[in-house]
Structures are given as structure tokens and as C-alpha cells.
Amino acid sequence: MTAGNLSEIVKIIRAARRVVLVTHTFPDGDALGSQLGLGHILQDMGKEVILYGEEPISYLYEFLPCCARMVKEPPRLEVVDCAISLDCGDRFRLGKGEEQLLKIKPFIAIDHHAGHQDFGDLRWVVEGRASTGDMVYDLSQLLGAEVSYEAAYCLYTAIVSDTGSFKYASTTADTFRIAGALLAKGVKPAEVSGKLFDNFTESRLQLLQVVLSTLEIYGDGRLAIISATKKMFDLTGADKADTETFINYPRSLAKVRVAALIKEIDGAIGVSMRSKGDDCDVAVVARKFNGGGHRNAAGCKFRDGETLHEVRDLIFAELLPLVHDK
Ligand code: 5GP
Ligand code: MN
């Protein structure tokens, strides 16, 4: 992506009166934080902003300002001047509205996923950036836009989510510089962290309890796998979003290089993978199964009736050689 394209994107956004903002399905903190953060910024510039999200927002993110304004239907083409997708690495992750949304011209993609699959008319994709949220902050500066407390709150949430609280390898001096600028707008880091991380329900903790009992460790401690079955969700009454961050537990083992969480959700089997350092690229494994992501965080879904155990075996066969001798 060249700077030329970025200045073109800035020009288009400046000129647009009505903009639709979209992100990927099953949105996480960076997806929603960057979508809502840019929403606030553009609205404060006097634009009409439509926030599109077909799924109900997980209760985990209800604290984000403006979450409730999300609409479930893509706007008609003639109603908007441009569409911007945030944090979406693949057009299929736009969800059911994909085709309708991509008809909107120009369609701009802003993203940081390794292996981003190009879609839309204009793209600003920087693989390796810590989050889409901090890219949105840079965009706001190029737009000469005001970043309100609400916008800063959303963008800071995005950054904290995608950097694992500034722990992951993608965290740079720039990430801290931008986070610092957001805190200067009045955002309280303890408040955001509290909302993101200290908000378990009892059923979520009970789900964690049973999921952790599935822990399997291989490769001399370098590979750890946990699983969440439909039965466990039914038993505990936990929500499908409740497994978010569970992957951090097997990842937290000192010797682990690669961790995986396999979960049975909505009749499909989802796989979340994490790795540490540069040696093990889990995005390669995710792409083998039509998924995607980054070197250190990737995922894929199996929708053809595979059982959780079959998926576990397929993933295990790919991950064990990956950690071998690492
Ligand atoms: P998570 O494990 O948190 O669900 O996902 C980690 C990363 O993997 C996400 O940022 C996303 O880039 C990628 N990812 C997860 N699931 C999928 C998937 O089904 N398809 C694609 N293309 N990427 C995915
Ligand atoms: Mn992201």
C-alpha cells in the first residue's frame, strides 16, 4: 500500500457526506473499537455515519459508546458516498451483507492482517501494525480531525485488545505514542482494562473451569490445546463470546510456543491459534484450512459437519511439526 493511496483515501473521506462503516463478523475489541472510534471521528466532522453490524454485539463490548447504534441491514447504494471496512482481512468476513456492501463505490479497506486478501476499491493495509485502532488514530491526524473522549475511548480499547495489553510482539514505540495521545483525551486505562478483563459472569468462569480441564500438552510442552464443546456451553449457560481470551491460558505456559482453542459454536467448529515469537507462524496453518490472521494470532472455521475431535486431529497434525525443535 502506497502513501499515494492513503492520501486518496483521505481526500475521499473528507469529501464524503454519508459513510457506512463495517467490520468483520463476530467482532472483537479492535474490530468494534476501530469501527466505533472512526464513527465518532467522522460524525464530529459533520458527516452522517451508518454503523453496520449484522450480529448482536457480545455483552462483552456493550460498554463501548454507540454500540447500540449498529444497524443490521446494509444501506442502499444511493444513500452513502463511501464504505469503509475496518480490521477485516477477507471479504467473506464482512458477513451476509458482503455483496451489497462491496457494490458501494468507493469501498475502502483499512486493515492490519497478515495475509490480507485484497477487496474493495482502495486499501490502506499495513501488515504488522499493532491494531486497526491505532491506524484509525493516524488517519484522524491526516484528516485534521478532532478526536473526542468517546473516540479515544473506542480506539484505546481497540489497541489494548489487539496488543494483549501492550504485550504482543506487534507493540512498538508508535503504539505507545498513540495510546499516550488517547489517554491525553481523558481515557482511564484502568477503566478500559476493567471493562475488558474483569467482567466475568459466573457462567463464563464455570465454562473456563471445564474448558481448562481439557488441556492437552504435547511436543515437550511446546504445544497446548484446549477445547470447548457444545455440551460445555449448555451445561454452564455461557455465551458463545465467553471463550474470548481463554486462549491466553494455554498460551501463558512458560514452555508453550503454540496454543490452540477448538470450540463448537453455532453448529461449526472454530479454531483459535496463538504463537510466541518469530519461529511459529500460525497464520500458515489457518490459511491451510481457509482461515487467516497474523503470524502470532490466527484462526479458521470448519463448517462441513466435521466433529470437534476430527478438527482437533487435523489441527494437531499441523501444529505438532510447527513446534518441533523450536
Ligand atoms: P481469534 O482467535 O481471536 O478468533 O482470531 C485471531 C485472528 O485470526 C483474527 O484477528 C483474525 O484475523 C483471524 N481469524 C480468526 N478466525 C478466522 C477465520 O475464520 N477466517 C479468517 N480469514 N481469519 C480468521
Ligand atoms: Mn485487529
Short mmCIF file of C-alpha atoms and ligand atoms in Angstrom, two decimals:
data_model
loop_
_atom_site.label_atom_id
_atom_site.label_comp_id
_atom_site.label_asym_id
_atom_site.label_seq_id
_atom_site.Cartn_x
_atom_site.Cartn_y
_atom_site.Cartn_z
CA MET A 1 0.00 0.00 0.00
CA THR A 2 1.47 3.30 -1.03
CA ALA A 3 1.20 6.66 0.69
CA GLY A 4 -0.44 7.86 -2.54
CA ASN A 5 -3.42 5.59 -1.92
CA LEU A 6 -3.64 6.83 1.63
CA SER A 7 -3.83 10.45 0.53
CA GLU A 8 -6.53 9.44 -1.96
CA ILE A 9 -8.44 7.78 0.89
CA VAL A 10 -8.10 10.93 3.00
CA LYS A 11 -9.45 13.01 0.10
CA ILE A 12 -12.44 10.71 -0.40
CA ILE A 13 -13.31 10.67 3.29
CA ARG A 14 -13.04 14.47 3.51
CA ALA A 15 -15.44 14.88 0.60
CA ALA A 16 -17.95 12.22 1.68
CA ARG A 17 -21.16 13.30 3.40
CA ARG A 18 -22.59 9.89 4.26
CA VAL A 19 -20.34 6.99 5.15
CA VAL A 20 -21.06 3.40 6.15
CA LEU A 21 -18.54 1.74 8.47
CA VAL A 22 -18.26 -2.03 8.63
CA THR A 23 -16.05 -4.61 10.31
CA HIS A 24 -15.71 -8.38 10.42
CA THR A 25 -18.33 -10.77 11.76
CA PHE A 26 -18.02 -11.94 15.36
CA PRO A 27 -16.26 -8.62 16.03
CA ASP A 28 -13.60 -8.33 18.72
CA GLY A 29 -12.30 -5.30 20.61
CA ASP A 30 -10.19 -3.98 17.73
CA ALA A 31 -12.96 -4.50 15.19
CA LEU A 32 -15.62 -2.67 17.22
CA GLY A 33 -13.23 -0.16 18.76
CA SER A 34 -11.89 0.97 15.38
CA GLN A 35 -15.34 0.96 13.75
CA LEU A 36 -16.99 2.95 16.54
CA GLY A 37 -13.92 5.17 17.06
CA LEU A 38 -13.87 6.21 13.40
CA GLY A 39 -17.65 6.60 13.62
CA HIS A 40 -17.26 9.21 16.35
CA ILE A 41 -14.47 10.99 14.48
CA LEU A 42 -16.43 11.23 11.22
CA GLN A 43 -19.61 12.27 13.00
CA ASP A 44 -17.71 15.07 14.75
CA MET A 45 -16.53 16.15 11.27
CA GLY A 46 -20.20 16.68 10.43
CA LYS A 47 -20.72 13.52 8.40
CA GLU A 48 -23.64 11.16 8.60
CA VAL A 49 -22.33 7.81 9.79
CA ILE A 50 -24.04 4.45 9.40
CA LEU A 51 -22.59 1.69 11.59
CA TYR A 52 -23.29 -1.69 10.03
CA GLY A 53 -23.09 -4.91 12.03
CA GLU A 54 -25.41 -7.79 11.30
CA GLU A 55 -24.86 -9.70 14.53
CA PRO A 56 -25.94 -8.79 18.03
CA ILE A 57 -22.94 -7.26 19.81
CA SER A 58 -21.50 -9.50 22.51
CA TYR A 59 -22.33 -8.26 26.01
CA LEU A 60 -18.55 -8.03 26.50
CA TYR A 61 -18.45 -4.90 24.32
CA GLU A 62 -21.70 -3.23 25.27
CA PHE A 63 -19.68 -0.71 27.26
CA LEU A 64 -18.34 0.89 24.08
CA PRO A 65 -20.02 4.23 23.32
CA CYS A 66 -22.55 3.95 20.47
CA CYS A 67 -22.63 0.17 20.27
CA ALA A 68 -26.43 0.31 20.30
CA ARG A 69 -26.47 2.36 17.07
CA MET A 70 -25.40 -0.59 14.93
CA VAL A 71 -27.81 -1.37 12.07
CA LYS A 72 -28.36 -4.91 10.77
CA GLU A 73 -29.09 -4.12 7.11
CA PRO A 74 -26.52 -2.72 4.67
CA PRO A 75 -27.59 0.73 3.39
CA ARG A 76 -28.90 1.18 -0.16
CA LEU A 77 -26.11 2.19 -2.57
CA GLU A 78 -27.54 5.58 -3.36
CA VAL A 79 -27.74 6.52 0.32
CA VAL A 80 -23.98 6.58 1.01
CA ASP A 81 -20.93 8.20 -0.61
CA CYS A 82 -18.44 5.58 0.51
CA ALA A 83 -17.99 2.45 2.61
CA ILE A 84 -15.05 1.79 4.92
CA SER A 85 -14.26 -1.64 6.30
CA LEU A 86 -12.06 -1.79 9.37
CA ASP A 87 -9.98 -4.71 10.67
CA CYS A 88 -11.38 -7.12 8.08
CA GLY A 89 -8.77 -9.27 6.33
CA ASP A 90 -11.09 -11.11 3.99
CA ARG A 91 -14.30 -10.08 2.17
CA PHE A 92 -16.07 -13.21 3.41
CA ARG A 93 -15.71 -11.93 6.95
CA LEU A 94 -17.94 -8.97 6.07
CA GLY A 95 -20.85 -11.35 6.64
CA LYS A 96 -24.21 -11.70 4.93
CA GLY A 97 -24.13 -8.08 3.68
CA GLU A 98 -20.84 -8.69 1.81
CA GLU A 99 -22.12 -8.47 -1.77
CA GLN A 100 -24.36 -5.49 -1.17
CA LEU A 101 -21.61 -3.64 0.74
CA LEU A 102 -18.97 -4.20 -1.93
CA LYS A 103 -21.26 -2.62 -4.52
CA ILE A 104 -20.82 0.70 -2.70
CA LYS A 105 -18.25 2.82 -4.53
CA PRO A 106 -15.69 3.61 -3.41
CA PHE A 107 -15.24 0.81 -0.93
CA ILE A 108 -12.17 1.44 1.27
CA ALA A 109 -10.43 -1.25 3.34
CA ILE A 110 -8.30 -0.30 6.34
CA ASP A 111 -6.63 -3.29 7.93
CA HIS A 112 -3.52 -4.76 9.53
CA HIS A 113 -3.97 -8.50 9.00
CA ALA A 114 -1.04 -10.51 7.67
CA GLY A 115 -2.26 -12.22 4.53
CA HIS A 116 -4.98 -9.60 3.99
CA GLN A 117 -6.95 -10.69 0.94
CA ASP A 118 -7.43 -7.59 -1.20
CA PHE A 119 -11.02 -6.45 -1.72
CA GLY A 120 -12.75 -3.17 -2.35
CA ASP A 121 -11.55 -0.21 -4.44
CA LEU A 122 -8.91 1.39 -2.23
CA ARG A 123 -6.87 -0.12 0.51
CA TRP A 124 -4.68 1.03 3.36
CA VAL A 125 -3.28 -2.21 4.69
CA VAL A 126 -0.21 -2.28 6.92
CA GLU A 127 0.58 -5.81 7.98
CA GLY A 128 2.28 -5.85 11.33
CA ARG A 129 0.57 -2.74 12.71
CA ALA A 130 -0.48 -3.47 16.29
CA SER A 131 -4.17 -2.79 15.69
CA THR A 132 -6.59 -1.19 13.28
CA GLY A 133 -7.44 1.20 16.12
CA ASP A 134 -4.03 2.87 16.05
CA MET A 135 -4.22 3.15 12.24
CA VAL A 136 -7.53 4.98 12.68
CA TYR A 137 -5.79 7.41 15.02
CA ASP A 138 -3.17 8.14 12.33
CA LEU A 139 -5.99 8.59 9.82
CA SER A 140 -7.67 11.11 12.13
CA GLN A 141 -4.44 13.13 12.18
CA LEU A 142 -4.21 13.10 8.37
CA LEU A 143 -7.84 14.21 8.23
CA GLY A 144 -7.01 17.00 10.67
CA ALA A 145 -9.95 15.72 12.70
CA GLU A 146 -10.74 16.19 16.36
CA VAL A 147 -10.51 13.02 18.47
CA SER A 148 -13.15 13.29 21.20
CA TYR A 149 -13.05 11.47 24.52
CA GLU A 150 -15.57 8.92 23.12
CA ALA A 151 -13.49 8.30 20.00
CA ALA A 152 -10.32 7.99 22.09
CA TYR A 153 -12.08 5.53 24.42
CA CYS A 154 -13.01 3.30 21.47
CA LEU A 155 -9.57 3.48 19.84
CA TYR A 156 -7.75 2.84 23.11
CA THR A 157 -9.98 -0.23 23.67
CA ALA A 158 -9.06 -1.43 20.18
CA ILE A 159 -5.33 -1.10 20.86
CA VAL A 160 -5.45 -2.75 24.30
CA SER A 161 -7.50 -5.64 22.84
CA ASP A 162 -5.24 -6.40 19.90
CA THR A 163 -1.93 -5.96 21.71
CA GLY A 164 -2.96 -8.11 24.69
CA SER A 165 -2.49 -5.01 26.87
CA PHE A 166 0.70 -3.94 25.05
CA LYS A 167 2.29 -7.38 25.48
CA TYR A 168 2.39 -8.78 21.94
CA ALA A 169 5.30 -8.55 19.51
CA SER A 170 3.42 -6.06 17.31
CA THR A 171 3.62 -3.42 20.08
CA THR A 172 6.02 -0.63 19.14
CA ALA A 173 7.03 2.82 20.36
CA ASP A 174 4.37 4.14 17.94
CA THR A 175 1.70 2.06 19.64
CA PHE A 176 2.59 3.68 22.97
CA ARG A 177 2.81 7.14 21.39
CA ILE A 178 -0.73 6.77 20.04
CA ALA A 179 -2.02 5.21 23.26
CA GLY A 180 -0.49 8.16 25.13
CA ALA A 181 -2.27 10.64 22.86
CA LEU A 182 -5.56 8.81 23.55
CA LEU A 183 -5.00 8.89 27.31
CA ALA A 184 -4.39 12.64 26.99
CA LYS A 185 -8.03 12.86 25.84
CA GLY A 186 -9.08 11.67 29.29
CA VAL A 187 -9.33 7.89 28.79
CA LYS A 188 -8.62 6.00 32.02
CA PRO A 189 -6.61 2.83 31.28
CA ALA A 190 -7.80 1.14 34.49
CA GLU A 191 -11.42 1.70 33.47
CA VAL A 192 -10.95 0.20 30.00
CA SER A 193 -8.97 -2.77 31.34
CA GLY A 194 -11.63 -3.35 33.97
CA LYS A 195 -14.37 -3.42 31.31
CA LEU A 196 -12.32 -5.68 29.04
CA PHE A 197 -10.81 -8.11 31.51
CA ASP A 198 -12.54 -8.01 34.90
CA ASN A 199 -16.06 -8.58 33.72
CA PHE A 200 -16.63 -12.32 34.02
CA THR A 201 -20.10 -13.71 34.62
CA GLU A 202 -20.38 -16.81 36.80
CA SER A 203 -21.25 -18.94 33.77
CA ARG A 204 -18.16 -17.68 31.98
CA LEU A 205 -15.92 -18.67 34.88
CA GLN A 206 -17.66 -22.07 35.06
CA LEU A 207 -17.07 -22.53 31.33
CA LEU A 208 -13.40 -21.67 31.83
CA GLN A 209 -13.24 -24.25 34.60
CA VAL A 210 -14.42 -27.09 32.34
CA VAL A 211 -12.51 -25.87 29.27
CA LEU A 212 -9.24 -25.82 31.23
CA SER A 213 -9.84 -29.42 32.27
CA THR A 214 -9.48 -30.39 28.57
CA LEU A 215 -5.88 -29.11 28.44
CA GLU A 216 -3.62 -31.33 26.34
CA ILE A 217 0.13 -30.72 26.16
CA TYR A 218 2.47 -32.11 23.50
CA GLY A 219 5.85 -31.55 21.90
CA ASP A 220 7.75 -31.47 25.16
CA GLY A 221 5.47 -28.73 26.48
CA ARG A 222 5.65 -26.54 23.39
CA LEU A 223 2.10 -27.18 22.13
CA ALA A 224 -1.04 -26.77 24.27
CA ILE A 225 -4.62 -27.36 23.13
CA ILE A 226 -7.91 -26.70 24.92
CA SER A 227 -11.45 -27.43 23.70
CA ALA A 228 -14.94 -26.06 24.34
CA THR A 229 -17.77 -28.41 23.34
CA LYS A 230 -21.43 -27.54 22.82
CA LYS A 231 -22.17 -29.63 25.89
CA MET A 232 -19.96 -27.35 27.99
CA PHE A 233 -21.80 -24.25 26.75
CA ASP A 234 -25.15 -25.94 27.50
CA LEU A 235 -24.01 -27.11 30.92
CA THR A 236 -22.75 -23.71 32.10
CA GLY A 237 -25.20 -21.49 30.20
CA ALA A 238 -22.23 -19.49 28.89
CA ASP A 239 -22.44 -17.30 25.79
CA LYS A 240 -20.53 -18.12 22.58
CA ALA A 241 -18.50 -14.94 23.10
CA ASP A 242 -17.37 -16.13 26.50
CA THR A 243 -14.40 -18.11 25.17
CA GLU A 244 -12.70 -14.89 24.11
CA THR A 245 -9.31 -14.65 25.92
CA PHE A 246 -9.48 -18.33 27.03
CA ILE A 247 -6.65 -18.97 24.57
CA ASN A 248 -4.40 -16.85 26.80
CA TYR A 249 -4.37 -19.62 29.45
CA PRO A 250 -2.63 -22.35 27.41
CA ARG A 251 -0.53 -19.56 25.84
CA SER A 252 0.62 -18.49 29.29
CA LEU A 253 2.54 -21.73 29.92
CA ALA A 254 6.24 -20.91 30.06
CA LYS A 255 7.36 -23.54 27.56
CA VAL A 256 4.46 -23.17 25.13
CA ARG A 257 5.30 -21.90 21.62
CA VAL A 258 1.86 -22.56 20.12
CA ALA A 259 -1.57 -22.70 21.77
CA ALA A 260 -4.92 -23.62 20.23
CA LEU A 261 -8.54 -23.37 21.34
CA ILE A 262 -11.07 -25.51 19.49
CA LYS A 263 -14.70 -24.54 20.02
CA GLU A 264 -18.07 -25.85 18.91
CA ILE A 265 -20.23 -22.83 18.14
CA ASP A 266 -23.38 -22.44 16.02
CA GLY A 267 -23.01 -25.91 14.51
CA ALA A 268 -19.47 -25.18 13.26
CA ILE A 269 -16.03 -25.79 14.74
CA GLY A 270 -13.88 -22.70 15.26
CA VAL A 271 -10.15 -22.79 15.87
CA SER A 272 -8.15 -20.00 17.53
CA MET A 273 -4.38 -20.24 17.46
CA ARG A 274 -1.62 -18.22 19.11
CA SER A 275 2.15 -18.45 18.92
CA LYS A 276 5.05 -16.70 20.59
CA GLY A 277 7.99 -15.11 18.79
CA ASP A 278 9.00 -15.44 15.16
CA ASP A 279 9.52 -19.19 14.86
CA CYS A 280 5.97 -20.47 14.55
CA ASP A 281 3.62 -18.86 12.04
CA VAL A 282 0.09 -19.97 12.91
CA ALA A 283 -1.41 -17.93 10.04
CA VAL A 284 0.09 -20.51 7.65
CA VAL A 285 -1.86 -23.28 9.38
CA ALA A 286 -5.05 -21.18 9.45
CA ARG A 287 -4.77 -20.50 5.70
CA LYS A 288 -4.44 -24.25 5.01
CA PHE A 289 -7.99 -24.53 6.35
CA ASN A 290 -9.31 -21.42 4.56
CA GLY A 291 -8.83 -19.17 7.57
CA GLY A 292 -6.38 -16.36 8.14
CA GLY A 293 -4.84 -13.99 10.63
CA HIS A 294 -1.40 -12.96 11.77
CA ARG A 295 1.84 -14.84 12.50
CA ASN A 296 1.07 -14.89 16.22
CA ALA A 297 -2.75 -14.95 16.15
CA ALA A 298 -4.85 -16.75 13.58
CA GLY A 299 -8.00 -18.78 13.20
CA CYS A 300 -10.22 -20.81 10.90
CA LYS A 301 -13.64 -22.43 10.81
CA PHE A 302 -14.88 -25.86 9.79
CA ARG A 303 -18.48 -25.86 8.59
CA ASP A 304 -18.80 -29.16 6.75
CA GLY A 305 -20.03 -31.25 9.64
CA GLU A 306 -16.58 -32.18 11.00
CA THR A 307 -16.69 -33.14 14.67
CA LEU A 308 -14.63 -31.30 17.24
CA HIS A 309 -12.42 -34.38 17.57
CA GLU A 310 -11.81 -34.58 13.81
CA VAL A 311 -10.85 -30.90 13.75
CA ARG A 312 -8.62 -31.36 16.77
CA ASP A 313 -6.78 -34.17 14.95
CA LEU A 314 -6.36 -32.10 11.76
CA ILE A 315 -5.04 -29.09 13.69
CA PHE A 316 -2.83 -31.23 15.90
CA ALA A 317 -1.22 -32.82 12.82
CA GLU A 318 -0.27 -29.33 11.53
CA LEU A 319 0.78 -27.77 14.82
CA LEU A 320 3.00 -30.54 16.19
CA PRO A 321 5.58 -30.26 13.36
CA LEU A 322 5.44 -26.47 13.75
CA VAL A 323 6.71 -26.57 17.33
CA HIS A 324 9.18 -29.35 16.63
CA ASP A 325 12.70 -28.24 17.61
CA LYS A 326 11.52 -24.71 18.37
P1 5GP B 1 -9.34 -15.23 17.17
O1 5GP B 1 -8.54 -16.42 17.55
O2 5GP B 1 -9.18 -14.12 18.14
O3 5GP B 1 -10.74 -15.56 16.82
O4 5GP B 1 -8.71 -14.72 15.81
C1 5GP B 1 -7.36 -14.33 15.74
C2 5GP B 1 -7.12 -13.74 14.38
O5 5GP B 1 -7.27 -14.79 13.43
C3 5GP B 1 -8.15 -12.69 14.00
O6 5GP B 1 -7.61 -11.42 14.16
C4 5GP B 1 -8.41 -12.97 12.54
O7 5GP B 1 -7.50 -12.23 11.81
C5 5GP B 1 -8.02 -14.38 12.31
N1 5GP B 1 -9.16 -15.27 12.13
C6 5GP B 1 -9.85 -15.95 13.07
N2 5GP B 1 -10.80 -16.71 12.53
C7 5GP B 1 -10.71 -16.54 11.19
C8 5GP B 1 -11.42 -17.07 10.06
O8 5GP B 1 -12.32 -17.88 10.18
N3 5GP B 1 -11.03 -16.59 8.83
C9 5GP B 1 -10.02 -15.71 8.67
N4 5GP B 1 -9.71 -15.31 7.44
N5 5GP B 1 -9.34 -15.22 9.70
C10 5GP B 1 -9.66 -15.60 10.94
MN MN B 2 -7.27 -6.27 14.61
#
